[in-house]
Amino acid sequence: MDLLSDILSSAGWKNDLLSKGQIFDSFGFHFPCEKSGGFHVVTQGSCYAKIGNIMIPLHKGDLIFITRGTNHELLSDPKAKVVTIERFLGDKEIRVKKENPVTTFVSVRYEVPPGPVHPLFLELPEYIHIPYENIQAHHALGDIIQILSRELELNLGTDLIVQRLTDILLYYMLRMWLSQHEDSQVGWVKAFHDTLVLYALEKLHNGYSKDWTIESLAKETGVSRASLANRFRDVLGIPPMEYLAKLRMEKAKQLFQKGNMGLEEIAQNVGYASAFSFSKAYKRIFGNSPSREWKRVV
C-alpha cells in the first residue's frame, strides 16, 4: 500500500453520504463540521461555498474539501436563505421537481474519531478547492468526476457506488494538492517530495512488524545510517526508529478497537516480543499504559 493510502485508511474516518442528486430551487445549506470534514463535488450547474467570510464560486466539475472542524455553507446565490442540511434532507416538500435543476452536487461528511490526528492532516489548509479547469486532460480525477456525473443521471439508488467514487476522488484530490506544494521546507508535505524519506516511510508502513534497526532500514534505502537519520529528522523532526515505535502504537490501537485480540497477540502482531515489552515502550512514549488510554477513547 502506498503511504497516502495507508494514512487515509488508518485515520478511521467514517464517511456519510449526506446528499446526492438534483436541487430544483434556490438553496442554502449549513454543514456543521466541528468534528468532521466535508467534501463536495458539483456535477451540474453552479453554487457557492461560504467558509467564514470567504465566498468561493463552484462550477460544474469543481471539488472542495473542508479539511477539519470548519462549519460552512453551500448556497445557490450569496443571499440565499440557509437551513441545516439535516433539515433539508428531512423536508420532502422542498424537493419538488421542475424542468431544470439549479444544481447537482454530492456531499460527503467524514467523521473524525476522537484521539490524535495524523500530522499530515494538521498541515493541510482549512479547505482545498480544485476547479475542474485546473485538472489536466486525461487525469484520473477528471475521469472519476465524469463517471460520478453519469451515476447521478441514472438515479438508480447507486449510493454505494457514489460513496466509493467520492472516496477515490478525495484520494486523488489530496494527491494532486500534495503534488502542487513542493515548496514546503519541513513536515509531511515535504516528506511526499523527498524521495529518500518517502521510500523509508513506505518501507516502515508496509513492514512495521519487522525487526527494523536504523542499519537495516539504511541498507534498504541504499544510504548510510547517518544520512538516513539526518534526512529523516530534518524533514519530520523525529528519528526513524522513534517514528516506527509510534507507527506500531497506532497500528496496535486499530487492532485493539476491533475487539477480537488480547494485548499479547496485538503486541506480537506489531513487532514486539510480548505485551510487557509493548506496554513498556508505549508508556515511555505516551506516559500511560496502552489499555488504560485506549479504553478512554474507544
XYZ file of C-alpha atoms in Angstrom:
298
model
C 0.000 0.000 0.000
C 1.297 3.476 -0.844
C 1.876 5.884 2.027
C -1.074 8.224 1.394
C -3.483 5.270 1.148
C -2.208 3.888 4.449
C -2.552 7.262 6.204
C -6.114 7.703 4.932
C -7.211 4.163 5.785
C -5.599 4.380 9.241
C -7.311 7.697 10.016
C -10.513 5.820 10.812
C -12.765 8.395 9.149
C -16.381 7.289 8.821
C -17.936 8.559 5.627
C -21.561 9.591 5.476
C -23.224 10.351 2.131
C -25.232 13.456 3.045
C -26.725 14.448 -0.270
C -26.694 13.469 -3.909
C -28.861 14.335 -6.854
C -30.624 17.376 -8.203
C -31.681 20.603 -6.470
C -34.591 22.303 -8.243
C -34.952 25.506 -6.197
C -32.659 28.127 -4.776
C -30.940 26.689 -1.730
C -28.694 27.400 1.208
C -27.358 24.509 3.295
C -25.407 24.766 6.530
C -22.944 21.932 7.210
C -21.950 21.653 10.900
C -18.459 20.175 10.881
C -16.945 20.743 14.334
C -15.786 17.110 14.494
C -15.683 16.271 10.824
C -14.572 17.270 7.354
C -16.796 17.972 4.378
C -16.275 17.010 0.770
C -18.385 18.382 -2.102
C -18.291 17.885 -5.857
C -20.507 19.858 -8.259
C -21.648 17.736 -11.210
C -24.083 20.177 -12.826
C -24.788 23.900 -12.612
C -23.022 26.113 -10.082
C -23.219 27.310 -6.494
C -21.108 28.966 -3.795
C -19.221 27.633 -0.798
C -19.121 30.021 2.141
C -16.400 29.453 4.721
C -16.432 32.172 7.363
C -16.358 35.408 5.374
C -14.913 33.742 2.259
C -17.274 33.106 -0.680
C -15.955 30.592 -3.235
C -17.760 30.173 -6.598
C -18.128 26.498 -7.568
C -18.834 25.381 -11.125
C -19.502 22.063 -12.850
C -16.724 19.597 -12.044
C -15.281 21.633 -9.154
C -14.196 19.896 -5.956
C -13.848 21.319 -2.474
C -12.706 19.563 0.694
C -13.223 21.235 4.068
C -10.374 19.563 5.862
C -11.379 19.681 9.539
C -13.579 21.311 12.131
C -14.939 24.136 9.991
C -18.639 24.877 9.679
C -19.544 26.017 6.175
C -22.415 26.553 3.759
C -23.338 25.726 0.174
C -25.517 28.388 -1.460
C -27.266 28.778 -4.806
C -26.527 32.504 -4.507
C -24.840 34.632 -1.819
C -28.175 35.861 -0.407
C -29.991 32.503 -0.326
C -31.878 31.513 2.816
C -29.895 28.927 4.806
C -31.186 25.785 6.527
C -29.184 22.926 8.015
C -28.506 20.066 5.631
C -30.283 17.707 8.067
C -33.454 19.831 7.909
C -33.324 19.848 4.108
C -32.937 16.084 3.944
C -35.920 15.664 6.233
C -38.186 18.083 4.354
C -39.543 16.388 1.255
C -41.683 19.368 0.292
C -38.578 21.347 -0.652
C -37.653 18.844 -3.321
C -40.439 19.282 -5.851
C -39.105 18.525 -9.312
C -39.263 21.148 -12.014
C -37.958 21.212 -15.552
C -34.321 22.141 -14.983
C -32.330 21.583 -11.781
C -30.419 24.551 -10.410
C -27.502 22.406 -9.337
C -26.466 18.800 -8.947
C -23.839 18.045 -6.329
C -22.667 15.323 -3.974
C -21.787 15.984 -0.344
C -19.964 13.548 1.916
C -19.133 14.083 5.568
C -16.092 12.398 7.111
C -16.480 11.930 10.855
C -13.101 12.171 12.614
C -12.762 9.773 15.571
C -11.519 11.107 18.935
C -7.834 10.881 19.710
C -4.634 12.006 17.967
C -4.841 13.146 14.340
C -2.123 12.224 11.859
C 0.192 15.238 11.463
C -0.343 15.285 7.688
C -3.933 16.453 8.243
C -2.729 19.207 10.570
C -0.559 20.564 7.761
C -3.442 20.830 5.299
C -5.092 24.221 4.774
C -8.600 24.885 6.080
C -10.002 23.915 2.709
C -8.757 22.581 -0.622
C -10.504 23.824 -3.761
C -9.709 22.297 -7.139
C -11.549 23.897 -10.100
C -12.325 21.460 -12.896
C -10.474 23.684 -15.361
C -7.246 23.068 -13.391
C -7.467 19.295 -13.840
C -5.229 18.173 -16.680
C -6.739 16.367 -19.643
C -6.947 12.583 -19.138
C -6.161 12.906 -15.420
C -7.908 10.216 -13.353
C -9.609 12.914 -11.276
C -11.495 14.210 -14.319
C -12.453 10.684 -15.400
C -13.947 9.886 -11.982
C -15.960 13.127 -11.981
C -17.410 12.106 -15.351
C -18.317 8.648 -14.018
C -19.893 10.214 -10.936
C -21.974 12.561 -13.107
C -23.283 9.614 -15.145
C -24.194 7.709 -11.973
C -26.230 10.654 -10.727
C -28.027 10.927 -14.067
C -29.058 7.260 -13.819
C -30.571 7.897 -10.358
C -30.990 4.173 -9.702
C -30.172 4.122 -5.995
C -26.437 3.985 -6.558
C -25.460 5.231 -3.091
C -22.728 2.640 -2.600
C -21.111 3.455 -5.954
C -21.304 7.194 -5.244
C -19.663 6.750 -1.822
C -16.828 4.697 -3.275
C -16.276 7.188 -6.083
C -16.131 10.123 -3.673
C -13.570 8.258 -1.537
C -11.444 7.829 -4.664
C -11.970 11.497 -5.552
C -10.765 12.534 -2.100
C -7.621 10.441 -2.510
C -6.803 11.937 -5.911
C -7.628 15.446 -4.701
C -5.163 15.143 -1.818
C -2.547 13.641 -4.099
C -2.968 16.490 -6.571
C -2.743 19.073 -3.786
C 0.442 17.454 -2.457
C 1.979 17.459 -5.948
C 1.310 21.204 -6.221
C 3.068 22.095 -2.948
C 6.667 21.100 -3.414
C 7.920 24.270 -1.746
C 7.248 23.038 1.801
C 10.517 23.023 3.758
C 9.694 20.550 6.526
C 6.889 18.246 7.652
C 4.706 15.684 5.951
C 4.090 17.686 2.815
C 7.864 17.837 2.364
C 8.144 14.086 3.047
C 5.995 13.316 -0.004
C 8.532 15.158 -2.175
C 11.685 13.755 -0.581
C 12.420 10.512 -2.427
C 14.662 9.080 0.296
C 12.336 9.829 3.219
C 9.262 8.724 1.272
C 10.889 5.398 0.389
C 11.915 4.817 4.006
C 8.398 5.683 5.243
C 6.779 3.267 2.813
C 9.160 0.521 3.923
C 8.165 1.109 7.547
C 4.444 1.358 6.840
C 4.406 -1.802 4.722
C 6.542 -3.767 7.197
C 6.033 -2.220 10.630
C 6.144 -5.632 12.358
C 9.639 -6.405 11.030
C 12.638 -6.274 13.352
C 13.938 -2.986 11.943
C 17.096 -1.233 13.034
C 18.441 2.025 11.680
C 21.164 -0.029 9.989
C 18.742 -2.384 8.214
C 16.492 0.491 7.108
C 19.505 2.419 5.776
C 20.583 -0.671 3.841
C 17.102 -0.966 2.313
C 17.173 2.675 1.229
C 20.727 2.470 -0.107
C 22.298 5.203 2.029
C 24.415 5.384 5.161
C 22.880 5.211 8.616
C 23.878 8.814 9.324
C 22.462 10.114 6.031
C 19.112 8.444 6.590
C 18.834 9.517 10.230
C 19.746 13.124 9.459
C 17.444 13.454 6.443
C 14.530 11.815 8.257
C 14.953 14.089 11.272
C 15.362 17.200 9.120
C 12.098 16.517 7.280
C 9.855 15.062 10.004
C 11.597 16.221 13.181
C 11.782 12.688 14.569
C 14.334 9.817 14.294
C 13.258 6.851 12.109
C 13.103 4.327 14.966
C 11.021 6.622 17.143
C 8.659 7.121 14.217
C 8.457 3.332 13.821
C 7.578 2.936 17.510
C 4.714 5.452 17.222
C 3.509 3.830 14.000
C 3.369 0.473 15.760
C 1.378 2.033 18.610
C -1.211 3.381 16.165
C -1.490 0.037 14.359
C -1.886 -1.700 17.723
C -4.647 0.728 18.701
C -6.526 -0.110 15.499
C -6.305 -3.821 16.330
C -7.481 -3.113 19.881
C -10.542 -1.248 18.579
C -11.613 -4.276 16.551
C -12.071 -6.056 19.874
C -11.028 -9.555 18.811
C -7.420 -9.654 20.102
C -5.812 -9.523 23.506
C -2.861 -7.252 24.261
C -0.347 -10.120 23.976
C -1.475 -11.026 20.463
C -1.656 -7.384 19.429
C 1.889 -6.750 20.664
C 3.248 -9.647 18.620
C 1.318 -8.514 15.539
C 3.041 -5.129 15.577
C 6.577 -6.403 16.178
C 7.022 -6.753 19.962
C 8.039 -9.970 21.702
C 5.454 -9.603 24.470
C 2.692 -7.439 25.910
C 5.138 -6.350 28.596
C 7.720 -5.003 26.137
C 4.993 -3.299 24.096
C 3.402 -1.684 27.168
C 6.802 -0.534 28.379
C 7.544 1.134 25.027
C 4.074 2.695 24.915
C 4.375 4.142 28.406
C 7.831 5.524 27.599
C 6.429 7.436 24.617
C 2.958 8.447 25.811
C 3.195 8.273 29.616
C 0.267 5.861 30.109
C -0.359 2.151 29.737
C -1.999 1.352 26.362
C -5.057 -0.482 27.708
C -5.951 2.355 30.099
C -5.578 5.064 27.430
C -7.339 3.162 24.651
C -10.375 2.354 26.770
C -10.924 6.091 27.291
C -11.287 6.761 23.572
C -12.932 3.585 22.276
